[in-house]
Coordinates of C-alpha atoms in Angstrom, one line a residue:
X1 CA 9.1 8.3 -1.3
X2 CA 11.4 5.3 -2.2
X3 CA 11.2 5.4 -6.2
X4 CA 14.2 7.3 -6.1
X5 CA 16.2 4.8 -4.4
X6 CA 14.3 1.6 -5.7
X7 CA 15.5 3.2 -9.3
X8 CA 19.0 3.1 -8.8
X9 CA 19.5 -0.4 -6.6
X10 CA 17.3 -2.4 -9.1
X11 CA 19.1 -1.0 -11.5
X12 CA 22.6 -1.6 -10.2
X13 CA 20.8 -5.2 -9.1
X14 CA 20.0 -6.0 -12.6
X15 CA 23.6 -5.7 -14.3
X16 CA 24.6 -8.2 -11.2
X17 CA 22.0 -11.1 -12.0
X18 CA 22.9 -10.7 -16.2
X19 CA 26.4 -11.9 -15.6
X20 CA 26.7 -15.8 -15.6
X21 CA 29.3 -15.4 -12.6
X22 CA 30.7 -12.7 -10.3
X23 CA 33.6 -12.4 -9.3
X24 CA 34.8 -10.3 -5.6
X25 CA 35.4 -7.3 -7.8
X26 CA 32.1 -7.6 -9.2
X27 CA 30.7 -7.7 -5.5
X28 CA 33.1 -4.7 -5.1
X29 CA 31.5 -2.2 -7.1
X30 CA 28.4 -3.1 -6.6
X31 CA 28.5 -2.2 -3.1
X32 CA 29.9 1.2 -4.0
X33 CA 26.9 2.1 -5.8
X34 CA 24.4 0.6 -3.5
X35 CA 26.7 2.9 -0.6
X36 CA 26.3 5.9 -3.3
X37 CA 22.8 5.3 -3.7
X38 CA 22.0 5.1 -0.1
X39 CA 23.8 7.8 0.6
X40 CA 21.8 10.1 -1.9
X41 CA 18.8 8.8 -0.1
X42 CA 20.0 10.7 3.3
X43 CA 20.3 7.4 5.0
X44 CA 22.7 8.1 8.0
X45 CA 26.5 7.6 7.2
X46 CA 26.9 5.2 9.9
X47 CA 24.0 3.1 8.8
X48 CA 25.3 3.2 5.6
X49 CA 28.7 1.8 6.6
X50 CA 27.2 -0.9 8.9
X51 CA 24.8 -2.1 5.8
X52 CA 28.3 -2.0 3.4
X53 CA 29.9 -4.1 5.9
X54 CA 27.9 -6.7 6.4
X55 CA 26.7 -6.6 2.7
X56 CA 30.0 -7.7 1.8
X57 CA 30.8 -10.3 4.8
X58 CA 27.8 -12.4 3.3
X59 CA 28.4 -11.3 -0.3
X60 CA 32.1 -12.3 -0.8
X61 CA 31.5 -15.7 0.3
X62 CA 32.8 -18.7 -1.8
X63 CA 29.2 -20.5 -1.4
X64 CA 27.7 -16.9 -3.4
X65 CA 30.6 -16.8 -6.0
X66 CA 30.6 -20.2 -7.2
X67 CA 26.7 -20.5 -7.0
X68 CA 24.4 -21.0 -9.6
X69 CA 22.9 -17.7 -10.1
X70 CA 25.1 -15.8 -7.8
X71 CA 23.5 -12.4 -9.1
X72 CA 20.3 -13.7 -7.5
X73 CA 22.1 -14.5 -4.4
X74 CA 23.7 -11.2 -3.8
X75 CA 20.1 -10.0 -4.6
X76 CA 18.7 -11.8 -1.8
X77 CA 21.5 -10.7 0.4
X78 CA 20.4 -6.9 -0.2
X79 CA 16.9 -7.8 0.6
X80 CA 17.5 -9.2 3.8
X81 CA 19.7 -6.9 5.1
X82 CA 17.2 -3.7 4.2
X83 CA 14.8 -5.9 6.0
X84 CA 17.1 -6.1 9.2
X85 CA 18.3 -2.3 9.0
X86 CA 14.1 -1.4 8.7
X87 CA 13.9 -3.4 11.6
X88 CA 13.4 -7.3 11.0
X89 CA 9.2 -7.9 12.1
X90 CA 6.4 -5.4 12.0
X91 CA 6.0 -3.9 15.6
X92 CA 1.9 -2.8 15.7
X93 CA 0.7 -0.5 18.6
X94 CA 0.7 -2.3 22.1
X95 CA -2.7 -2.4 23.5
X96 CA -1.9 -5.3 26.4
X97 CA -2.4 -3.3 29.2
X98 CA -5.1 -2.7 31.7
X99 CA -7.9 -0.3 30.1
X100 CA -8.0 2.4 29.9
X101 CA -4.5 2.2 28.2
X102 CA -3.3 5.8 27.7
X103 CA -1.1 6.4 24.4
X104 CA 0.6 9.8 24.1
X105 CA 1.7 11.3 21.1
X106 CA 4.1 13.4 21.1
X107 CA 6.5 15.5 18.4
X108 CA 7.3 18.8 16.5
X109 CA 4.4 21.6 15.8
X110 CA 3.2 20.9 12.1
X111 CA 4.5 17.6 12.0
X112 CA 0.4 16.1 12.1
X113 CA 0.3 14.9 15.9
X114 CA -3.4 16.0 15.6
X115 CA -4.3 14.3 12.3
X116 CA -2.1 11.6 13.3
X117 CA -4.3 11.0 16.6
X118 CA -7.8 10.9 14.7
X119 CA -6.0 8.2 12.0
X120 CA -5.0 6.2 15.0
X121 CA -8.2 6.5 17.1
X122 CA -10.4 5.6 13.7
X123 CA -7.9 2.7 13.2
X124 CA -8.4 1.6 17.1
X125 CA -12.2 1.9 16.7
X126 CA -13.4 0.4 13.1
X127 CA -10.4 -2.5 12.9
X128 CA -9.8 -3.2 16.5
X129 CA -13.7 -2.6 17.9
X130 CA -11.8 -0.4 20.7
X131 CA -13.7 2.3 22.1
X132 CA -11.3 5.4 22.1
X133 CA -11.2 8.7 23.9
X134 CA -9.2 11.8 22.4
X135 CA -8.0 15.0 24.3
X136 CA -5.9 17.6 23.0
X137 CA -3.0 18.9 25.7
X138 CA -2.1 21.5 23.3
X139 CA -3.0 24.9 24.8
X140 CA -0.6 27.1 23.3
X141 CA -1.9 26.6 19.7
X142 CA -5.1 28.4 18.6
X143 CA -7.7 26.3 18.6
X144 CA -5.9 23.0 18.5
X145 CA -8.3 21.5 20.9
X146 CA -11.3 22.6 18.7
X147 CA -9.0 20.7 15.9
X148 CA -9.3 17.7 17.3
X149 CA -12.7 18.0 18.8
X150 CA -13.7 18.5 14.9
X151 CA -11.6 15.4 13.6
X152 CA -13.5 13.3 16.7
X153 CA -16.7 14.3 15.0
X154 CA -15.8 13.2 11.4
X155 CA -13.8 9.7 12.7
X156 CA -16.8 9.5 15.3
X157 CA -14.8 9.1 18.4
X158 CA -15.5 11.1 21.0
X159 CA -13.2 13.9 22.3
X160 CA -12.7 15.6 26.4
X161 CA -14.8 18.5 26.5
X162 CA -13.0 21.8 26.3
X163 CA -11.8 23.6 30.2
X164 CA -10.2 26.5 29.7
X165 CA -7.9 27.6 32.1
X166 CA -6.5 24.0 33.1
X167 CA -3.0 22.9 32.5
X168 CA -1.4 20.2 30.1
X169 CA -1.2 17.9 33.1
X170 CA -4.6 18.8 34.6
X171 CA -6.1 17.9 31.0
X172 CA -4.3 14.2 31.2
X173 CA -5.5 13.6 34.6
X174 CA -9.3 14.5 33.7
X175 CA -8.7 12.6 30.3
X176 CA -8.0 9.3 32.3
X177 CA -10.6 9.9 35.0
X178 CA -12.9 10.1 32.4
X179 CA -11.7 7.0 30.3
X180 CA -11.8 4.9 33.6
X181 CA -15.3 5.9 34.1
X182 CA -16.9 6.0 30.6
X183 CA -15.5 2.7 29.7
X184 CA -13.0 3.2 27.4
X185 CA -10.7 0.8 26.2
X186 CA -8.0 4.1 25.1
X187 CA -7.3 6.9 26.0
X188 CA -4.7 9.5 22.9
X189 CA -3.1 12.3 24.6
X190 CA -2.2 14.6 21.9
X191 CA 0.4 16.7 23.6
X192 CA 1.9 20.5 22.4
X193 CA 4.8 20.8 20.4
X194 CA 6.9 23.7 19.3
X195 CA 8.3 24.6 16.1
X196 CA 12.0 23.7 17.4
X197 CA 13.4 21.8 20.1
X198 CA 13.6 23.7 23.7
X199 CA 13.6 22.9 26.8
X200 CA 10.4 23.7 28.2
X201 CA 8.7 21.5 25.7
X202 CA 10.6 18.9 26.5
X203 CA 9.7 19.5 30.7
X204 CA 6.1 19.7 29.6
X205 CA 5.8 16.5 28.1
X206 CA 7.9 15.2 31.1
X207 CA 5.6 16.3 33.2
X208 CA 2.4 14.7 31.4
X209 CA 4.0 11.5 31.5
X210 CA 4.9 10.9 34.8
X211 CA 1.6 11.6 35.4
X212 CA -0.3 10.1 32.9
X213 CA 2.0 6.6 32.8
X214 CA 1.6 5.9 28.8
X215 CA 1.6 2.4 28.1
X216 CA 2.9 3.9 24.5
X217 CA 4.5 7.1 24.1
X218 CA 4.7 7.8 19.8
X219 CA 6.8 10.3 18.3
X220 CA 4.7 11.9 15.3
X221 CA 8.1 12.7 13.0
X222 CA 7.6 13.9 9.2
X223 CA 9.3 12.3 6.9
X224 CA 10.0 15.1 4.6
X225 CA 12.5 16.4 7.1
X226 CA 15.3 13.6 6.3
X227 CA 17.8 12.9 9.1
X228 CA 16.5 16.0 11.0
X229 CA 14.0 13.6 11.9
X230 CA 16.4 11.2 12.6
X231 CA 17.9 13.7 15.7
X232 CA 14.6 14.3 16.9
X233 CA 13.5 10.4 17.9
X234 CA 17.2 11.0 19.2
X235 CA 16.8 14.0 21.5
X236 CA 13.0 12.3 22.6
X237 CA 14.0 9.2 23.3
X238 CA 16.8 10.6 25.6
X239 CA 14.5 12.8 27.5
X240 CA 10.9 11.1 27.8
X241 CA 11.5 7.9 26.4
X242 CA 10.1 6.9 22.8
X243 CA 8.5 3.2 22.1
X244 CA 7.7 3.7 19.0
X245 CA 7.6 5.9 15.9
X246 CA 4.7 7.3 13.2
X247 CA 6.3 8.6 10.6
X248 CA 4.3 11.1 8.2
X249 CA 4.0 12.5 4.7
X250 CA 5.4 9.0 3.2
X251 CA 3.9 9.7 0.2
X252 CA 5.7 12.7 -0.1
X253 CA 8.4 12.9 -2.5
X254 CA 11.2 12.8 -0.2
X255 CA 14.3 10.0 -0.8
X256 CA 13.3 7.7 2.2
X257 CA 16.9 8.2 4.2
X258 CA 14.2 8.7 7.3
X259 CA 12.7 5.6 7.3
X260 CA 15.6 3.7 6.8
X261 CA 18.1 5.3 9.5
X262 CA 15.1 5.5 12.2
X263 CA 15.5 2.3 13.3
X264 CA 19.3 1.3 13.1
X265 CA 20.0 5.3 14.9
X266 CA 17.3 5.2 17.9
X267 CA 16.6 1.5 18.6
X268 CA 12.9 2.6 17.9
X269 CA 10.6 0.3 15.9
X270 CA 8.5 2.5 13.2
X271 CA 5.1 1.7 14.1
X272 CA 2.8 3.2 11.7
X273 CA 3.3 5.3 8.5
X274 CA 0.9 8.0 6.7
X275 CA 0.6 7.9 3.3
X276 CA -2.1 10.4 2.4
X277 CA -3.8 13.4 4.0
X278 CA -7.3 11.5 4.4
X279 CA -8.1 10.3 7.9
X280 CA -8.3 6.3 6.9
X281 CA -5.1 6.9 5.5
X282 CA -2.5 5.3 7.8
X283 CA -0.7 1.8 7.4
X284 CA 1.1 -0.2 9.7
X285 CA 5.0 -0.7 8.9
X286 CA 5.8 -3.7 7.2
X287 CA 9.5 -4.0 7.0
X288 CA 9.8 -7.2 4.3
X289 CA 7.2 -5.4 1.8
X290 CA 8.9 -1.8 2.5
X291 CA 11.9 -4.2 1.2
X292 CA 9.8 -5.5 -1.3
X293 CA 9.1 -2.1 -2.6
X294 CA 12.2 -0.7 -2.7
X295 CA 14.0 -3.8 -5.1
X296 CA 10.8 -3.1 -7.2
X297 CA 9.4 -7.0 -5.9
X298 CA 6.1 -5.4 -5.9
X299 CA 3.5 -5.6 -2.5
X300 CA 0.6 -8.0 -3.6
X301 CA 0.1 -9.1 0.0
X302 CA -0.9 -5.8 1.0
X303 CA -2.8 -5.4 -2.0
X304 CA -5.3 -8.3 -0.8
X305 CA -5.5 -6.8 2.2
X306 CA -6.6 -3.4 0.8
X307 CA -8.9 -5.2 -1.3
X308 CA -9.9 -7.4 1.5
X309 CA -10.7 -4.2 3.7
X310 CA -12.4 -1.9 1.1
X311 CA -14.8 -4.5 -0.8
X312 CA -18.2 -5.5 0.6
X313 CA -18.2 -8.9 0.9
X314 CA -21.9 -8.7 0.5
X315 CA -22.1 -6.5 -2.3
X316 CA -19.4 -9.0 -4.1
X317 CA -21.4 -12.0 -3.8
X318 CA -24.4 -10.2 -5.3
X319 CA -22.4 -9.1 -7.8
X320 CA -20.8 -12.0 -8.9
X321 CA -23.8 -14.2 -8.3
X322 CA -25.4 -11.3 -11.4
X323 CA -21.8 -12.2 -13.3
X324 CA -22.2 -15.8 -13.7
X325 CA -25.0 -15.4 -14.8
X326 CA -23.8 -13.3 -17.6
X327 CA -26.3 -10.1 -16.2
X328 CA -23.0 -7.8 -16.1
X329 CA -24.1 -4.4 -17.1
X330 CA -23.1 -0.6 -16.9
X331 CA -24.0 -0.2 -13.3
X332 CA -22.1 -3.2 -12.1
X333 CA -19.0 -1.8 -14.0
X334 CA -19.5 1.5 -12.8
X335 CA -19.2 -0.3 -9.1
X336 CA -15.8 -2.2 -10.1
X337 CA -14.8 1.5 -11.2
X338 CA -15.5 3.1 -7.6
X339 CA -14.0 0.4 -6.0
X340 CA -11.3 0.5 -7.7
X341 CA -10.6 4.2 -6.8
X342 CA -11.5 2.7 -3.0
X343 CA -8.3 0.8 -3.5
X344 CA -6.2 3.5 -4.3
X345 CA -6.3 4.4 -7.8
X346 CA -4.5 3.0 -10.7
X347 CA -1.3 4.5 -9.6
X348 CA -2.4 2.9 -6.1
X349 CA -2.7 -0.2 -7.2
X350 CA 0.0 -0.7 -10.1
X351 CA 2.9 0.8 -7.4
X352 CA 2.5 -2.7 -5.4
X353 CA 2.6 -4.9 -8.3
X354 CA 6.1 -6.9 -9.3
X355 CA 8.1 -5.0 -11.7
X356 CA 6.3 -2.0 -12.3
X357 CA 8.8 0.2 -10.9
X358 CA 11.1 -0.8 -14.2
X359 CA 8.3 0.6 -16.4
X360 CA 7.5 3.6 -14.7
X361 CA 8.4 5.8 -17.5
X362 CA 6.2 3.4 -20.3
X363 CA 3.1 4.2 -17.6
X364 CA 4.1 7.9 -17.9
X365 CA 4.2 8.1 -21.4
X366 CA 0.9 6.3 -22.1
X367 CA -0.7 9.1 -19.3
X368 CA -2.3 6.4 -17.1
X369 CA -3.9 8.3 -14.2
X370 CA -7.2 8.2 -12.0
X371 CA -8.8 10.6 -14.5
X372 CA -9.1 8.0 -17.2
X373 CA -11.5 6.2 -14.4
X374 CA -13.3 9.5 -13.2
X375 CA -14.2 9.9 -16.7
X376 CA -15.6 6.9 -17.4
X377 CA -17.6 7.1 -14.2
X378 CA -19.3 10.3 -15.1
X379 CA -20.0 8.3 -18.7
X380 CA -22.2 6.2 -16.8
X381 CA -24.0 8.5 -14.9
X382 CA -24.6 10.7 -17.2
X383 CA -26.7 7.7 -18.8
X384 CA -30.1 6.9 -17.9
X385 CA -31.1 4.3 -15.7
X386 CA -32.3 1.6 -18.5
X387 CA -29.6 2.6 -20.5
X388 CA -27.1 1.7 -18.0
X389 CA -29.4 -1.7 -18.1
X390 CA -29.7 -2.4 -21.5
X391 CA -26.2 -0.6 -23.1
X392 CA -27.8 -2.1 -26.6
X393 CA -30.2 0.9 -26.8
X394 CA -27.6 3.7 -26.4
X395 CA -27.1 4.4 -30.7
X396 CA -25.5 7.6 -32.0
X397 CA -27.8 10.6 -31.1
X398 CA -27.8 9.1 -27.4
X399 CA -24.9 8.9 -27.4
X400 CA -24.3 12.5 -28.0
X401 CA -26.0 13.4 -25.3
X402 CA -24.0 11.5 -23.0
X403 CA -20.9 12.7 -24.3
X404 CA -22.2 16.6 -24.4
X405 CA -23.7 15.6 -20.3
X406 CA -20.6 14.1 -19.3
X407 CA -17.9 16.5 -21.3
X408 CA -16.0 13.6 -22.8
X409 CA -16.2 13.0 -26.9
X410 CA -18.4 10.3 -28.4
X411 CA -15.3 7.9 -29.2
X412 CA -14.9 7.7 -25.5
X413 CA -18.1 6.4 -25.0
X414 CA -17.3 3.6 -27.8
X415 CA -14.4 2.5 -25.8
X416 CA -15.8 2.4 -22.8
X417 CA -19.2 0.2 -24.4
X418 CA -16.2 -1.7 -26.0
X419 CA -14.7 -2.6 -22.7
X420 CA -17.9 -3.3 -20.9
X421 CA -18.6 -5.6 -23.8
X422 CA -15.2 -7.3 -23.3
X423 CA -15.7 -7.4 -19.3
X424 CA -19.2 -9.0 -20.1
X425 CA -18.2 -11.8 -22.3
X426 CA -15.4 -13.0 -20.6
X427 CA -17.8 -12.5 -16.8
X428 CA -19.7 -15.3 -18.7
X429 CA -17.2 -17.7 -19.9
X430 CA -15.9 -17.1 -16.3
X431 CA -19.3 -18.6 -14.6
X432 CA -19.5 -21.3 -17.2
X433 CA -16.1 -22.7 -16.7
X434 CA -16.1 -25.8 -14.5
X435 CA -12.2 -26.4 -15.0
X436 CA -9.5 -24.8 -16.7
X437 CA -7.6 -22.2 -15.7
X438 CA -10.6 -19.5 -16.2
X439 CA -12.0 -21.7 -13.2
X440 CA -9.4 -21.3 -11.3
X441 CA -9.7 -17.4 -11.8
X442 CA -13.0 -17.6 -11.0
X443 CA -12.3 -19.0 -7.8
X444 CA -9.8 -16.6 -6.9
X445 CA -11.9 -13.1 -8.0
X446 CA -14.9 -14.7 -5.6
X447 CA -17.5 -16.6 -8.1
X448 CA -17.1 -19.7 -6.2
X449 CA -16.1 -19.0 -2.7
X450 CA -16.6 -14.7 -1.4
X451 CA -13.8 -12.9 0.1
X452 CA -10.0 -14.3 0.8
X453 CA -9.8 -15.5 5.0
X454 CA -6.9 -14.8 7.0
X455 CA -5.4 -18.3 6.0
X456 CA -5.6 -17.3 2.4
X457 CA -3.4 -14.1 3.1
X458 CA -1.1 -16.0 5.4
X459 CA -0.5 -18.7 2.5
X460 CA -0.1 -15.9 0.2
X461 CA 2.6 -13.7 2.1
X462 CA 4.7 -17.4 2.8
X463 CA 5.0 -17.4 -0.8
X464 CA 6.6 -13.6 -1.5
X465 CA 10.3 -12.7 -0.4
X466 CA 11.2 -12.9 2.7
X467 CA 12.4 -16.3 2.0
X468 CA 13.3 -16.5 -1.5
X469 CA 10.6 -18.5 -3.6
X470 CA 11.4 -21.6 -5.5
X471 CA 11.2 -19.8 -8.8
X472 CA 14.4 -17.3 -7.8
X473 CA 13.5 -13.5 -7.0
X474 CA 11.0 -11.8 -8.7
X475 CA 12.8 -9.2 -11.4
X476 CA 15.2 -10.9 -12.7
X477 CA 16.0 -13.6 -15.9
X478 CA 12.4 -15.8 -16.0
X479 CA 10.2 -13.3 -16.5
X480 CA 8.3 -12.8 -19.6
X481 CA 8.3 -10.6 -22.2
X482 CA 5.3 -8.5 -21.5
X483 CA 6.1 -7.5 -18.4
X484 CA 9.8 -7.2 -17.0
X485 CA 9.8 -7.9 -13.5
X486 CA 7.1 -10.8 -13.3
X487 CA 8.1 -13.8 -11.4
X488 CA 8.2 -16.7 -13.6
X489 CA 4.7 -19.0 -12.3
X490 CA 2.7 -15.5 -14.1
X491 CA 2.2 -15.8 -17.7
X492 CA 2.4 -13.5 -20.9
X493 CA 1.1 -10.3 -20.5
X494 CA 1.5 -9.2 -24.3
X495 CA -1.7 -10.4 -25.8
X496 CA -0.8 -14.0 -26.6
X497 CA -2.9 -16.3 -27.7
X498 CA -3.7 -18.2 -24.2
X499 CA -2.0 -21.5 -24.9
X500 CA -4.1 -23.3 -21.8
X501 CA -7.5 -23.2 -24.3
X502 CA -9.8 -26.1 -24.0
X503 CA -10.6 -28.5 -21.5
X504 CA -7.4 -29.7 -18.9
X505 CA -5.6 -32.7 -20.1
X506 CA -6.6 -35.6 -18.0
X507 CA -4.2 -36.5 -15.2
X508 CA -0.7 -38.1 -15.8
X509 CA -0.8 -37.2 -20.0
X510 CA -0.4 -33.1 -18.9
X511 CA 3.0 -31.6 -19.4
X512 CA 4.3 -30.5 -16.4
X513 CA 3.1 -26.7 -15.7
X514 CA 4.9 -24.2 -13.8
X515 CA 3.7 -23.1 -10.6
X516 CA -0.1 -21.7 -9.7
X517 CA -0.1 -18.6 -8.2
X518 CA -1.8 -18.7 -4.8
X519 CA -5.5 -19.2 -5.0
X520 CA -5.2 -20.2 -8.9
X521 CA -5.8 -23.6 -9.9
X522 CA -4.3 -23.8 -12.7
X523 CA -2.3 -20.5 -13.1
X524 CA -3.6 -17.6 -15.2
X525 CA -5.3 -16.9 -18.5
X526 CA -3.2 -14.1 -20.5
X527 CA -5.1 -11.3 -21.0
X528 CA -4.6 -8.4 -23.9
X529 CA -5.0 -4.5 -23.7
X530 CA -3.7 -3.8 -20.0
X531 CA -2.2 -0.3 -20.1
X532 CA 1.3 0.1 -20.8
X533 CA 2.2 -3.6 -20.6
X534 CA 1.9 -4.6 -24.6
X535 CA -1.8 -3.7 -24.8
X536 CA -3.6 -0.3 -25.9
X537 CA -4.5 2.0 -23.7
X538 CA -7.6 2.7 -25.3
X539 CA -9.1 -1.3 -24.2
X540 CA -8.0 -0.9 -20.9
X541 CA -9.3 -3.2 -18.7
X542 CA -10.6 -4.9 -21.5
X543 CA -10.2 -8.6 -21.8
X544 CA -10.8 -11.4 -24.3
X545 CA -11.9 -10.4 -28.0
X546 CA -14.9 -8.6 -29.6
X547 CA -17.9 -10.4 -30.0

């Protein structure tokens, strides 16, 4: 939803931090096209003007013009100030209530108030360990409480049994009766909406909430809608009284002016967002790495967590326990494959790393998508099972059968083998490093110590924007070659011969070495063949060199 925008302020960002100094006309025009550029985002004019305004109080400043890297300054300047119009700190759900704590959504028919309710009750139950009760108050729409009585059965949270004939406020008080006596730590009211604001939608939901006392009452607005979403937390808020906001369909391809007016217009925090149709598909906001995003500084913190969530830790020990000791094979890769589709896809994944944004049209061009992955999934299973052991045995007329059971072409087959082989050796030299900087990767991808602990992640956010880092901003002059948009500390990404070979230098003889990234002892090897990023496609994710 935000590539549109991120496009146009890193670029305007970028001809800022080349110049050696700025002047205030400099500062000047840049803020015109950072206004023009909001503006085409449908962010509201008067958040616009307010952003402008203080933009330039803290731009204009002697302490920015005669600085160092004043490009980098003003930089920062943008990046705090998105964070303070999204809204400064992440605001979760409130749950500090007596049990059963009701939540009531309410919002617009078609908006996904009912979708939005099973996200947030599977959220409540698997993260949280709540146990949640649904009910639909929605009597109006056909079969909108079967909806939702279906969604409870595939999130496995159970749902008020169906009365016909009672009212929406009938429904609520039953809902809560029964919360208080089955034990339930929540209770979602998933109210009616209509397709346009009226007035006896609005007494209706009036109505439930006096008598149901929501602890939280969420507006379920779609993002797609632009400032029209905008008015409608408005007209809520002043007749039932919003604390929060879910906004919808952020994956969508709409220019973000939503997200950033909600906050600055209503006074509303923006609680959650959904950012795909499945049901575990729902992310709390983060202002700072919404920020992140949008200046093309990449997400990795929410990466980890993704990964954090999504891999079983048990399933990674054995795994890398069968690595080290140099036993990786075709069903172990098939594995990293799945879980990487668990994590989002390549396109899931690459979105959140630093400076991809700048090469979104090299990514395009080399036609990196999930299918490249599906594909060499169905490879693998369309081997047998002591062929997926023992790749040495698959030869040419094996190989044909593969490729005629899996509908791909023998030379696909050769690169994948190729990049197992290449996955495999460097696995090895991974679990036979004692020091070094392949060690220190070890260590990070869970060879020596299982999954990252809430410390790790804590350490790991202190060290992205939100706060500038020692190094300066990621994006800017630093970063190498291979990959525009890296911060400094991250080596070479253009198949370089990795200059850290051999043994470390003992203590005090070393030349000094720039920064680790979190978690790496001794920063990173520099791998070839990553897609789009001075490698071929064909090796991708290849690593190290051909036996």
């Amino acid at each position: 939803m935000f590539d549109g925008l991120s496009e146009k302020l890193s670029g305007i960002l970028d001809r800022l931090t080349r110049r050696g100094a700025l002047t205030a006309a400099d500062v000047d025009a840049a803020a015109r096209e950072v206004r023009r550029a909001l503006l085409e985002a449908d962010v509201a004019l008067d958040v616009v003007r307010g952003f402008i305004d203080k933009l330039k109080e803290r731009a204009v400043g002697v302490e920015v013009i005669k600085s160092v890297t004043p490009g980098q300054m003003v930089v920062k300047i943008v990046h705090d100030q998105l964070i303070e119009t999204l809204g400064s700190t992440a605001d979760p759900i409130d749950l500090n209530a007596p049990a059963p704590v009701p939540i009531m959504m309410v919002g617009l028919q078609g908006s996904g108030k009912t979708t939005t309710s099973a996200k947030i009750a599977k959220r409540l139950s698997d993260t949280m360990k709540r146990k949640v009760l649904m009910a639909s108050l929605d009597t109006r729409r056909p079969a909108a409480q079967e909806q939702l009585a279906v969604l409870g059965t595939q999130v496995g949270v159970d749902t008020l049994p169906i009365v016909a004939g009672q009212t929406p406020v009938q429904i609520a008080r039953r809902a809560l009766d029964a919360g208080r006596l089955g034990g339930y730590d929540v209770v979602i009211l998933d109210t009616a909406g209509r397709t346009t604001l009226d007035e006896a939608m609005m007494l209706e939901v009036a109505e439930v909430k006096q008598a149901a006392t929501p602890h939280e009452v969420l507006l379920v607005a779609d993002a797609l809608t632009g400032q029209d979403a905008v008015n409608l937390a408005r007209s809520f808020d002043e007749r039932v009284g919003l604390t929060g906001i879910v906004l919808t369909r952020v994956d969508g391809d709409g220019r973000g002016g939503a997200a950033l007016s909600m906050r600055a217009v209503t006074g509303k925090p923006i609680k959650l967002i959904g950012v795909g149709e499945k049901l575990d598909a729902l992310e709390d906001f983060h202002p700072s790495r919404i920020a992140d995003r949008i200046l093309g500084m990449g997400d990795i913190v929410s990466l980890v967590e993704k990964a954090a969530a999504t891999i079983d830790a048990e399933k990674a020990r054995r795994t890398a326990e069968r690595m080290r000791k140099g036993q990786f094979d075709l069903n172990d890769l098939r594995e990293q494959l799945e879980q990487m589709l668990k994590m989002g896809g390549l396109g899931g994944m690459m979105s959140m790393l630093p400076g991809i944004a700048k090469m979104k049209n090299q990514i395009a061009a080399a036609n990196i998508d999930d299918k490249i992955v599906k594909h060499q999934i169905a490879i693998i299973q369309s081997m047998t099972p002591k062929e997926r052991r023992t790749p040495d045995l698959l030869k040419a007329s094996r190989k044909k059968r593969i490729a005629a059971g899996s509908g791909t072409k023998v030379e696909e087959i050769n690169r994948l083998l190729k990049m197992h082989r290449q996955m495999a050796d460097m696995m090895k030299q991974m679990g036979s490093r004692k020091r070094g900087p392949l060690a220190g990767l070890a260590n990070a991808l869970g060879f020596g110590g299982g999954m990252p602990s809430q410390a790790d992640l804590e350490k790991l956010a202190g060290g992205l924007p939100g706060g500038l880092p020692p190094g300066g901003l990621p994006g800017f002059p630093g970063a190498p070659p291979g990959l525009p948009g890296v911060p400094p500390g991250l080596p070479e990404l253009s198949g370089a011969k990795d200059a850290t070979k051999g043994d470390a230098a003992p203590a005090g003889d070393a030349p000094a070495a720039k920064p680790p990234l979190p978690g790496l002892a001794g920063g990173v090897p520099r791998f070839s063949g990553l897609p789009g990023l001075g490698g071929r496609i064909q090796n991708f994710p290849g690593f190290g060199k051909k036996k």
